[in-house]
Short mmCIF file of C-alpha atoms in Angstrom, two decimals:
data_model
loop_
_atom_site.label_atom_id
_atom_site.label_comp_id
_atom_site.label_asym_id
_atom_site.label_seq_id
_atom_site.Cartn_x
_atom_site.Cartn_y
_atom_site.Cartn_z
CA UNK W 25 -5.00 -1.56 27.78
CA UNK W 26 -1.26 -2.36 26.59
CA UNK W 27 0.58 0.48 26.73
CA UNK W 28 1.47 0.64 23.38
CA UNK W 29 -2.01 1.48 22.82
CA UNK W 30 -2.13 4.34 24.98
CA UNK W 31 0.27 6.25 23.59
CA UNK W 32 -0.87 5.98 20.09
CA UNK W 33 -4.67 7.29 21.41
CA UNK W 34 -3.49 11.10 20.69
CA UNK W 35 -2.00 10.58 16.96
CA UNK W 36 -5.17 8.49 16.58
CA UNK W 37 -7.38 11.24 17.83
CA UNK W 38 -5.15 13.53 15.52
CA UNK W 39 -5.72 12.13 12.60
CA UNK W 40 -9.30 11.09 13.02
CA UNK W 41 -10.19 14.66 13.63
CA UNK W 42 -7.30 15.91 10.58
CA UNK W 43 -9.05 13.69 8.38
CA UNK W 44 -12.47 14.61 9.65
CA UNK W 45 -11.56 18.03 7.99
CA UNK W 46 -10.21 16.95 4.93
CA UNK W 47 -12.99 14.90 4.20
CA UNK W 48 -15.47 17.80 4.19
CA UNK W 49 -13.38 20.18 2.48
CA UNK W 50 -13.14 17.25 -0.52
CA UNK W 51 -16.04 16.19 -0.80
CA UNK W 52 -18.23 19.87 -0.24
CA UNK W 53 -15.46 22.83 -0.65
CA UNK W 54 -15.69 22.59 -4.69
CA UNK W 55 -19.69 22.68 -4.46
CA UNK W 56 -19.09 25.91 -1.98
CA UNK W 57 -16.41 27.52 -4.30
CA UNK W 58 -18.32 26.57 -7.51
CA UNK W 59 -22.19 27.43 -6.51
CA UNK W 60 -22.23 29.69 -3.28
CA UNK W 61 -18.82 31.89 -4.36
CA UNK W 62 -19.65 31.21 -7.90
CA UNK W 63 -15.56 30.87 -9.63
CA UNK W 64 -15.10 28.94 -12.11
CA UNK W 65 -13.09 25.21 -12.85
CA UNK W 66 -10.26 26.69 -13.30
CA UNK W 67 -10.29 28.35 -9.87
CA UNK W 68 -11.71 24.97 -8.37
CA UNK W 69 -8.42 23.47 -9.44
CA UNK W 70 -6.30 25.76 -7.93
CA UNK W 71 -7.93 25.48 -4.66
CA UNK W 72 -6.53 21.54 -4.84
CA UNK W 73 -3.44 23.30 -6.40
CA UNK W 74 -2.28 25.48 -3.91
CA UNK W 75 -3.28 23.35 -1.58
CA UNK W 76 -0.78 20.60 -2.30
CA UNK W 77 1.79 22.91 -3.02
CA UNK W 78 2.48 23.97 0.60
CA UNK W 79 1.28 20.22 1.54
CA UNK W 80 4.40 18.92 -0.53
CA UNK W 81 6.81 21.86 1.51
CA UNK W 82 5.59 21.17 4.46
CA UNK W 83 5.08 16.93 4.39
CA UNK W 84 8.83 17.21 3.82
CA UNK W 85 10.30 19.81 6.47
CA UNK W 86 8.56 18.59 8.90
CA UNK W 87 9.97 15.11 8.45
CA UNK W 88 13.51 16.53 8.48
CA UNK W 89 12.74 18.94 11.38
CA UNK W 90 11.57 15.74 13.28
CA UNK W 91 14.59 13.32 12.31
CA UNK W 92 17.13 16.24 13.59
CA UNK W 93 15.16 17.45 16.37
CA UNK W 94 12.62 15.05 17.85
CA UNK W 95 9.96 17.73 18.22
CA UNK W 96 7.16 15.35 17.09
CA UNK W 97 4.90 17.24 19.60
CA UNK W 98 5.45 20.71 19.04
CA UNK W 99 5.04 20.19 15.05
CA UNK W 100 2.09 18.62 15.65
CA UNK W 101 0.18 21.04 17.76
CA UNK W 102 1.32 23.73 15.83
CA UNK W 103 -0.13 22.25 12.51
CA UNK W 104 -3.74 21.36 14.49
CA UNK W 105 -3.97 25.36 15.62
CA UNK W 106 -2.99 26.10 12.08
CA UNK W 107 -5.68 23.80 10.29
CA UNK W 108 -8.03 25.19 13.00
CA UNK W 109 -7.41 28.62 12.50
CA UNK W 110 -8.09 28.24 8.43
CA UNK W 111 -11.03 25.91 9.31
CA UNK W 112 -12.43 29.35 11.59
CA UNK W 113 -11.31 31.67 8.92
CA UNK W 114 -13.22 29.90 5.62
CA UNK W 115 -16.59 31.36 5.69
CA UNK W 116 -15.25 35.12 6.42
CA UNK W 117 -15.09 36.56 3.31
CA UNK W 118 -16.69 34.99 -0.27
CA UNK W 119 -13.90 35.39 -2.89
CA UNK W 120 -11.97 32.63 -4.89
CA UNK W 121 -8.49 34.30 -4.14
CA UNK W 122 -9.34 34.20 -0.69
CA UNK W 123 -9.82 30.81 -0.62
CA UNK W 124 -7.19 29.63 -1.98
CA UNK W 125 -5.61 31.48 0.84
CA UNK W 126 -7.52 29.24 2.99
CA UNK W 127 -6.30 26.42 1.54
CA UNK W 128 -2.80 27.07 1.41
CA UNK W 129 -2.68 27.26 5.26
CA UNK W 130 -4.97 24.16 5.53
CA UNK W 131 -2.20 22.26 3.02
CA UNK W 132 0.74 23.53 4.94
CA UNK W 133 -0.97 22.05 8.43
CA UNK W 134 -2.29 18.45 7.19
CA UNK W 135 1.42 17.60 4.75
CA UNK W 136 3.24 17.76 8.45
CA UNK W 137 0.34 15.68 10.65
CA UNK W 138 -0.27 12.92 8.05
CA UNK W 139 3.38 11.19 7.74
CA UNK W 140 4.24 11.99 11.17
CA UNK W 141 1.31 10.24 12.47
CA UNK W 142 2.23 6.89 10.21
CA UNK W 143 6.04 7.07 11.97
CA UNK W 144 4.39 7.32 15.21
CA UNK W 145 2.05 4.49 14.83
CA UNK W 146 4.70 2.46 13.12
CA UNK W 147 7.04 3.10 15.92
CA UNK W 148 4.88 1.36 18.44
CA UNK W 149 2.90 -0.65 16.80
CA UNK W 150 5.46 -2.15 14.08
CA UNK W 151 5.48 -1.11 10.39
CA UNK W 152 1.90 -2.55 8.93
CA UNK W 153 0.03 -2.50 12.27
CA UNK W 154 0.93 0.89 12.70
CA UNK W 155 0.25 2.53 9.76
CA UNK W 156 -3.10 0.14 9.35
CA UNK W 157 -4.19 1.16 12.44
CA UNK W 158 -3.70 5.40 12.02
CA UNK W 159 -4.87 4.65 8.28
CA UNK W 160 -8.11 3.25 9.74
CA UNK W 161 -8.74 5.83 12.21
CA UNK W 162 -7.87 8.48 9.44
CA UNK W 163 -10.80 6.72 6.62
CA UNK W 164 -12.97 6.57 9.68
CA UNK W 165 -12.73 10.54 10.03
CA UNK W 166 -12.90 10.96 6.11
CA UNK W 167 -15.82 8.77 6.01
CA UNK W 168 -17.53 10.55 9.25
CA UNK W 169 -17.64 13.48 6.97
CA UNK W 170 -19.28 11.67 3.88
CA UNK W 171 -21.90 10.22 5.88
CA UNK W 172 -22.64 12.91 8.06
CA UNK W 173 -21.55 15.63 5.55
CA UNK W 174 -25.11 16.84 3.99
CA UNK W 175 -26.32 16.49 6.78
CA UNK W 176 -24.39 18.85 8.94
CA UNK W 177 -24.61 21.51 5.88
CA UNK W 178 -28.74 20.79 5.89
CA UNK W 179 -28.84 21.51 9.76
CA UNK W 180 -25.64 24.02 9.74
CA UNK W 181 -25.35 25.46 6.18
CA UNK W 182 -21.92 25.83 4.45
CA UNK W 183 -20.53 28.52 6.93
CA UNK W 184 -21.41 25.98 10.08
CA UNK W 185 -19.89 23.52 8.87
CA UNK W 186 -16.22 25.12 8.49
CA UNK W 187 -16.75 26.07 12.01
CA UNK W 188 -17.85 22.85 12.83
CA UNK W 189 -14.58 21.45 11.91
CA UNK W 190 -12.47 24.14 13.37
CA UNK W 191 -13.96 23.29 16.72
CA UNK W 192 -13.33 19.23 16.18
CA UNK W 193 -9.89 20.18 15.20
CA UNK W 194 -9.06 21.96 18.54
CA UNK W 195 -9.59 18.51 20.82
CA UNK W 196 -6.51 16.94 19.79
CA UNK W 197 -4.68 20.25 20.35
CA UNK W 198 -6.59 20.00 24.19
CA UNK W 199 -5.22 16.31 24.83
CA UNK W 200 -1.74 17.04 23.60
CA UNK W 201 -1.25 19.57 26.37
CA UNK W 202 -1.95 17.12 28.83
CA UNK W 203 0.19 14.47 28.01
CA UNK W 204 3.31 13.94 29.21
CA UNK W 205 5.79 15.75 27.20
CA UNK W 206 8.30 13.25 27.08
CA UNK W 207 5.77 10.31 25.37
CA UNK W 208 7.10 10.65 22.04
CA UNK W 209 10.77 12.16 22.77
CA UNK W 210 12.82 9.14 21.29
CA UNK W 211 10.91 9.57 17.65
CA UNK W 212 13.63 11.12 16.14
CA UNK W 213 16.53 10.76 14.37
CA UNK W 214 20.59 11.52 13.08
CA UNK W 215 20.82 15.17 11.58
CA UNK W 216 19.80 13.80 8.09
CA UNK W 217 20.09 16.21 4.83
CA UNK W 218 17.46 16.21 2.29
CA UNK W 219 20.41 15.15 0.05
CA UNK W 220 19.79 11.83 1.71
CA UNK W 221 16.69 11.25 0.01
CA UNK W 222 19.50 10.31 -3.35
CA UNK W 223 21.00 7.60 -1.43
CA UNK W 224 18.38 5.65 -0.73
CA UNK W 225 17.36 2.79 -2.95
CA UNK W 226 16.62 2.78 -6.50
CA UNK W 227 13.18 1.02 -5.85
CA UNK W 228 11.90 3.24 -3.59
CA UNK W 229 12.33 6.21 -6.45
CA UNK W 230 10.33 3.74 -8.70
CA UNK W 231 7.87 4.22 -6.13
CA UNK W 232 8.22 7.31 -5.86
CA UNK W 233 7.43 8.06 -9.49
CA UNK W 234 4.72 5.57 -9.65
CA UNK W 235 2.80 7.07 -6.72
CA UNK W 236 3.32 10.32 -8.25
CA UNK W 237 1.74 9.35 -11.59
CA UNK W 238 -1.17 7.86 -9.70
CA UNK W 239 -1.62 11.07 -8.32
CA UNK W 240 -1.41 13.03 -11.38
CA UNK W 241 -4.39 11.18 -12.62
CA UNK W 242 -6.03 10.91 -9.22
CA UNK W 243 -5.91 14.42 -8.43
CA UNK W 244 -7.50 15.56 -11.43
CA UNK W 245 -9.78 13.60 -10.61
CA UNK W 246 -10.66 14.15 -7.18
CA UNK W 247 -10.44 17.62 -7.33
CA UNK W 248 -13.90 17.51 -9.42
CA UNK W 249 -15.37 14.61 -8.45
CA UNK W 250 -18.51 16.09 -6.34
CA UNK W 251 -18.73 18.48 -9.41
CA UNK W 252 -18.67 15.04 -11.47
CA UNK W 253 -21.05 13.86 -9.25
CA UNK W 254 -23.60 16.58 -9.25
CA UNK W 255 -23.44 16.06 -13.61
CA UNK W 256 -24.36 12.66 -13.13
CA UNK W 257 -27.67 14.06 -10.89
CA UNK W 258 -26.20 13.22 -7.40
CA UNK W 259 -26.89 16.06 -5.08
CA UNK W 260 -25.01 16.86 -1.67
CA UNK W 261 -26.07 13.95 0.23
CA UNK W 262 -25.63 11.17 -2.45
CA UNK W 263 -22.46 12.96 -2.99
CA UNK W 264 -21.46 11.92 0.63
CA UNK W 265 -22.29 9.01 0.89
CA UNK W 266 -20.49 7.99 -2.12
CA UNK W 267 -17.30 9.35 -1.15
CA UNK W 268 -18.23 7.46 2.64
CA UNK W 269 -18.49 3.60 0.72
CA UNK W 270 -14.86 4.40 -0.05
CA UNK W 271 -13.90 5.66 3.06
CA UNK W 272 -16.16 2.51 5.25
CA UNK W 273 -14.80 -0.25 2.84
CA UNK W 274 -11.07 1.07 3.66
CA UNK W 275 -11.68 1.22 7.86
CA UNK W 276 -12.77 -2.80 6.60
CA UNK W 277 -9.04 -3.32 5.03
CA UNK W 278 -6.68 -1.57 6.63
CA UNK W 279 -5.68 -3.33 9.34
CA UNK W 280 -5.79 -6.93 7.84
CA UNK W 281 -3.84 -5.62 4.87
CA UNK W 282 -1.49 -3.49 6.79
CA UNK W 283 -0.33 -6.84 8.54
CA UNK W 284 -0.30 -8.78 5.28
CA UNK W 285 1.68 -6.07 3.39
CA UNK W 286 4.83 -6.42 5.55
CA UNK W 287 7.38 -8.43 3.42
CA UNK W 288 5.44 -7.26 -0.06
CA UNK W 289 5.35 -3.84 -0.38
CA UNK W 290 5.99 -3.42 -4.00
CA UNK W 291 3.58 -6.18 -4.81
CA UNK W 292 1.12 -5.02 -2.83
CA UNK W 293 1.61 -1.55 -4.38
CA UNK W 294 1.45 -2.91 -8.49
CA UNK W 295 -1.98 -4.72 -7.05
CA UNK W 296 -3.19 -1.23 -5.94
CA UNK W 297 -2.19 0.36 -8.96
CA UNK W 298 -4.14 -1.98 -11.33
CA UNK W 299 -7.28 -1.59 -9.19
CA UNK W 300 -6.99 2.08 -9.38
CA UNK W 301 -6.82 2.06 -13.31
CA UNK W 302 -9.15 -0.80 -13.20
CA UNK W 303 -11.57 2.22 -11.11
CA UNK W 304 -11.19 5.07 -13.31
CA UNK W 305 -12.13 3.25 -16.30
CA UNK W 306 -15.53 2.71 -14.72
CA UNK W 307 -15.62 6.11 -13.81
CA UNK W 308 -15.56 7.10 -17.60
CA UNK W 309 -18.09 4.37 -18.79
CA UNK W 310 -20.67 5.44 -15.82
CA UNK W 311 -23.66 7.22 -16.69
CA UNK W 312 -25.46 7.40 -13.73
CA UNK W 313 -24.45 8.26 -10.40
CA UNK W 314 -25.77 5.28 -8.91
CA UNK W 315 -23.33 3.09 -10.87
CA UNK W 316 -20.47 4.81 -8.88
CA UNK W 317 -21.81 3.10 -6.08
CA UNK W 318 -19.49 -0.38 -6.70
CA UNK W 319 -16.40 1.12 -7.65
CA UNK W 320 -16.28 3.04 -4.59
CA UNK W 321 -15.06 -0.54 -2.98
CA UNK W 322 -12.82 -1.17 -5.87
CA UNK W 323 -11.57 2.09 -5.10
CA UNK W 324 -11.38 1.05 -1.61
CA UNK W 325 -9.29 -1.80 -1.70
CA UNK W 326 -6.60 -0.36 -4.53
CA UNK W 327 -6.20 2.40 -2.49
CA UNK W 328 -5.25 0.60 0.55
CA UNK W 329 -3.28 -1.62 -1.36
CA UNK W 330 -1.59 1.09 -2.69
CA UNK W 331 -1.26 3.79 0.09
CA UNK W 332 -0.11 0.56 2.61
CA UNK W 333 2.56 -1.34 0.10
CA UNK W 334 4.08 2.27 -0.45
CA UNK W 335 4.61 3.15 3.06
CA UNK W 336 5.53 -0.48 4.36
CA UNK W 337 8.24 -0.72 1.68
CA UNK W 338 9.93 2.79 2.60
CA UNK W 339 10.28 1.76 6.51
CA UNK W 340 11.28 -1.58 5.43
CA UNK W 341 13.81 -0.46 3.50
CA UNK W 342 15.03 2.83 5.34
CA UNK W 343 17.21 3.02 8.02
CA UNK W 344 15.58 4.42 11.32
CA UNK W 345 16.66 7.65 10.97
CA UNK W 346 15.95 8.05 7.55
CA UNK W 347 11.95 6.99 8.17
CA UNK W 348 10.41 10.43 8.84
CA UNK W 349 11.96 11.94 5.63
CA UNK W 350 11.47 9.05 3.73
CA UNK W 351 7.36 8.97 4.35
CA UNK W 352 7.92 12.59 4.29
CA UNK W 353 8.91 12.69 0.33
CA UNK W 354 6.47 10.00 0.10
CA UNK W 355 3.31 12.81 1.05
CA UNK W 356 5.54 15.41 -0.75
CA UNK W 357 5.64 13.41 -4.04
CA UNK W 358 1.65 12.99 -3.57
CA UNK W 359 1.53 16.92 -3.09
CA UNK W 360 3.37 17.83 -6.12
CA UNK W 361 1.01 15.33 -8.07
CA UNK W 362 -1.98 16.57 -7.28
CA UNK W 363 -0.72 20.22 -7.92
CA UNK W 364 -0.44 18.82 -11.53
CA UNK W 365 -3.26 16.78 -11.91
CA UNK W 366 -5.70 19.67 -10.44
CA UNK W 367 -4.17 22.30 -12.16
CA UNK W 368 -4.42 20.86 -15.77
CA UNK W 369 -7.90 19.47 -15.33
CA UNK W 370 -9.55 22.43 -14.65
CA UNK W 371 -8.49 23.92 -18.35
CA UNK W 372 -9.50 20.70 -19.67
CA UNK W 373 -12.85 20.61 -17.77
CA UNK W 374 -13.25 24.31 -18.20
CA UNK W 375 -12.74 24.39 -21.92
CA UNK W 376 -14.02 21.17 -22.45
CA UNK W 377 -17.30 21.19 -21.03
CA UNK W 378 -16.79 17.47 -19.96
CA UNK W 379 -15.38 15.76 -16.64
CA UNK W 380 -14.93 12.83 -18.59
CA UNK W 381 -11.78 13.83 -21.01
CA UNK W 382 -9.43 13.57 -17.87
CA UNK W 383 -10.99 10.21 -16.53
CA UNK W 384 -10.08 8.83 -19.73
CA UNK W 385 -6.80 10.01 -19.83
CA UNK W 386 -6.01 9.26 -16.18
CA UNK W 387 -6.74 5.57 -17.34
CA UNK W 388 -3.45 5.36 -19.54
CA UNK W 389 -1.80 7.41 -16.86
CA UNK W 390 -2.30 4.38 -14.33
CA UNK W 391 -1.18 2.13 -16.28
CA UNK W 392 1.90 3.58 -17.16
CA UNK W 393 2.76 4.00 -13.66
CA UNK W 394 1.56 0.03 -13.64
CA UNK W 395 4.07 -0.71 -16.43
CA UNK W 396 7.31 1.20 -14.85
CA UNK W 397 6.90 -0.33 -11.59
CA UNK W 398 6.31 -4.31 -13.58
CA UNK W 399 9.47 -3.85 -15.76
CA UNK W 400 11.85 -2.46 -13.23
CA UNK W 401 10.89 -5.28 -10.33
CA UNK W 402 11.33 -7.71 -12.93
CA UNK W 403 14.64 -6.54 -13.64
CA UNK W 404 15.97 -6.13 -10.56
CA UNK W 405 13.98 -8.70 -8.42
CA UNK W 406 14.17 -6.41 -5.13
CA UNK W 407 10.28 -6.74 -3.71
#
C-alpha cells in the first residue's frame, strides 16, 4: 500500500467511528429525548442548539491551536476520549437539561475532529482526493448507523446503544497511541491570529455566508427530521434507513466529485445549493414517508456538491498556513447556523403543531443563499 495511504488509515478510522456517533445521535437522540425522556420541541431544538454552539468554539480553536502548534495528535485524542466519555455518560440520568449537557461535550469533541481530519487527508492526498476520501469514510460511518440503527436499539434498547458508540469511539483513541508520534508533526502552520480570517478573500466570506444560510434552513430541519418522519408514519427503522440512502448515495460521490471539484469550487458549491432547495421543496409537498425515499439521493448529491466545492475552494485559495483555520471557520460558520436554525424551529414546530412551516420557509432561505453567491461571482468573475 502507498504510503500515503497508510498514514491517512487513523484519521480515516477517526472519522468513520466520529461519524458513526453522530449518525445515531441524529437520526435516534430526538426520538429518545422526545418519547423515552418525554421534553418537548422546544427542548429537542436546543439539544441541536447547544450542541453547535460549542461545535462552532471548538471547530475554530482547534484549527488555530493546530496552525501555531502542530499538535494534530494530541487534539485529536483528546476530542475521541471526550466524545467517548459523553457517549458513556448519555443514558445515566433521564432529564432534558441533562442532555443537553451531553451534547454540549459531544459538540465541543466532533467541531475539532471533523476539519482537522479534511486538512489531514488533503495534506496527503491533495485537496479533492483528500477530503473525498475522509468525506466517504465519514457518510460510510453516518450511514452504518442508519442502516444498522433500529436495529441495534431493537437488540440493545436506547441505553445500549449510547454505550455501543462509546465503545466504537475508543478504537481510534487505541490506534493513535501506537503510531508513531511524529506521523503528522509537519501539519501545522505560522502563528496565525483569528484576525486573519478578515484578510482572506472576499469570495470565500460569500461562502461563508452562503453555507451559513444553508445551514440555517438545514438545521431546522434536521434537527426534527426523525420527528418529521415518525408524522409521516415512518417508525425507527424506516427512519434509518432513510437517513442511510443519503448517507450510501454520498460514499457513491465523493470521491469522483472530490477530484472533479478541484478548479470549481464555487460552481460546484451554487450546483449544491440549488439541489438542496430543489430537496426541501419536496420535503414540504411529501405526504408520505415513502416519497422521501428519492430525495434522499437528491439530497445526496447537493450535499456533496456543496460540502466538497466549499472546502476545495478555501484550500485552493488559502495559503498553507492559513488552511486549518480557514476549514476551521468553515465548521464554525455551520455551527453557528444550526444553533439558529434549531433554535427557532422548535417555537415554530412547538407552537405550530406542523414540521412543515419551516420546510417551507427553508425553501426561500436556499435560494437566497443561491442568489448571493450567483450575483457576486458574476460580478467579480473569481471561481
Amino acid at each position: 500500500m502507498d504510503a500515503k495511504y497508510v498514514k491517512v488509515i487513523p484519521i480515516l478510522l477517526t472519522i468513520y467511528a466520529t461519524w458513526f456517533t453522530i449518525g445515531i445521535y441524529a437520526i435516534y437522540l430526538q426520538l429518545y429525548a422526545y418519547y423515552i425522556v418525554g421534553v418537548s420541541n422546544v427542548i429537542v431544538g436546543f439539544l441541536t442548539t447547544f450542541y453547535f454552539l460549542m461545535n462552532s468554539i471548538s471547530s475554530i480553536s482547534g484549527g488555530i491551536v493546530v496552525d501555531k502548534y502542530g499538535w494534530v495528535r494530541g487534539v485529536l485524542v483528546f476530542s475521541l476520549i471526550i466524545l467517548s466519555i459523553a457517549d458513556f455518560a448519555t443514558p445515566i440520568y433521564k432529564d432534558g437539561v441533562y442532555l443537553i449537557m451531553v451534547r454540549m461535550l459531544q459538540g465541543f469533541s466532533t467541531g475539532a475532529i471533523i476539519p482537522l481530519s479534511n486538512l489531514i487527508g488533503s495534506k496527503f492526498l491533495g485537496a479533492g482526493e483528500g477530503i473525498g476520501t475522509v468525506s466517504m469514510f465519514g457518510s460510510m460511518g453516518f450511514a452504518t448507523s442508519g442502516l444498522l440503527g433500529g436495529i441495534i436499539i431493537s437488540l440493545l434498547g436506547y441505553d445500549g446503544t449510547f454505550l455501543l458508540c462509546g465503545l466504537i469511539t475508543l478504537v481510534p483513541v487505541v490506534l493513535f497511541l501506537f503510531i508513531d508520534r511524529e506521523m503528522y508533526s509537519d501539519i501545522r502552520g505560522s502563528r496565525i491570529q483569528l484576525g486573519e480570517l478578515l484578510k482572506f478573500p472576499l469570495t470565500i466570506w460569500i461562502i461563508y455566508l452562503a453555507y451559513a444560510l444553508r445551514f440555517i434552513a438545514a438545521g431546522g430541519i434536521w434537527s426534527f427530521f426523525s420527528l418529521y418522519l415518525f408524522s409521516l408514519g415512518a417508525d425507527e427503522y424506516w427512519v434509518g434507513i432513510i437517513n442511510s440512502v443519503n448517507t450510501v448515495t454520498q460514499i457513491i460521490l465523493f470521491r469522483s466529485i472530490g477530484k472533479y471539484s478541484e478548479g470549481r469550487g464555487v460552481k460546484v458549491f451554487m450546483s449544491g445549493l440549488l439541489l438542496t432547495a430543489l430537496v426541501f421543496l419536496g420535503y414540504f409537498i411529501v405526504e408520505n414517508y415513502l416519497e422521501v425515499l428519492p430525495l434522499q439521493i437528491i439530497l445526496a448529491l447537493s450535499w456533496v456538491l456543496l460540502y466538497l466545492g466549499a472546502n476545495v475552494y478555501i484550500i485552493e485559495h488559502t495559503s498553507e498556513s492559513q488552511r486549518a483555520t480557514g476549514l476551521g471557520a468553515l465548521q464554525m460558520f455551520n455551527a453557528l447556523s444550526w444553533i439558529i436554525g434549531s433554535s427557532v424551529n422548535g417555537f415554530i414546530s412547538e407552537y405550530s403543531g406542523s414540521y412543515k412551516t419551516y420546510i417551507l420557509a427553508s425553501v426561500f432561505i436556499t435560494l437566497a443563499a443561491l442568489i448571493i453567491v450567483f450575483v457576486f461571482t458574476r460580478r467579480n468573475r473569481e471561481y
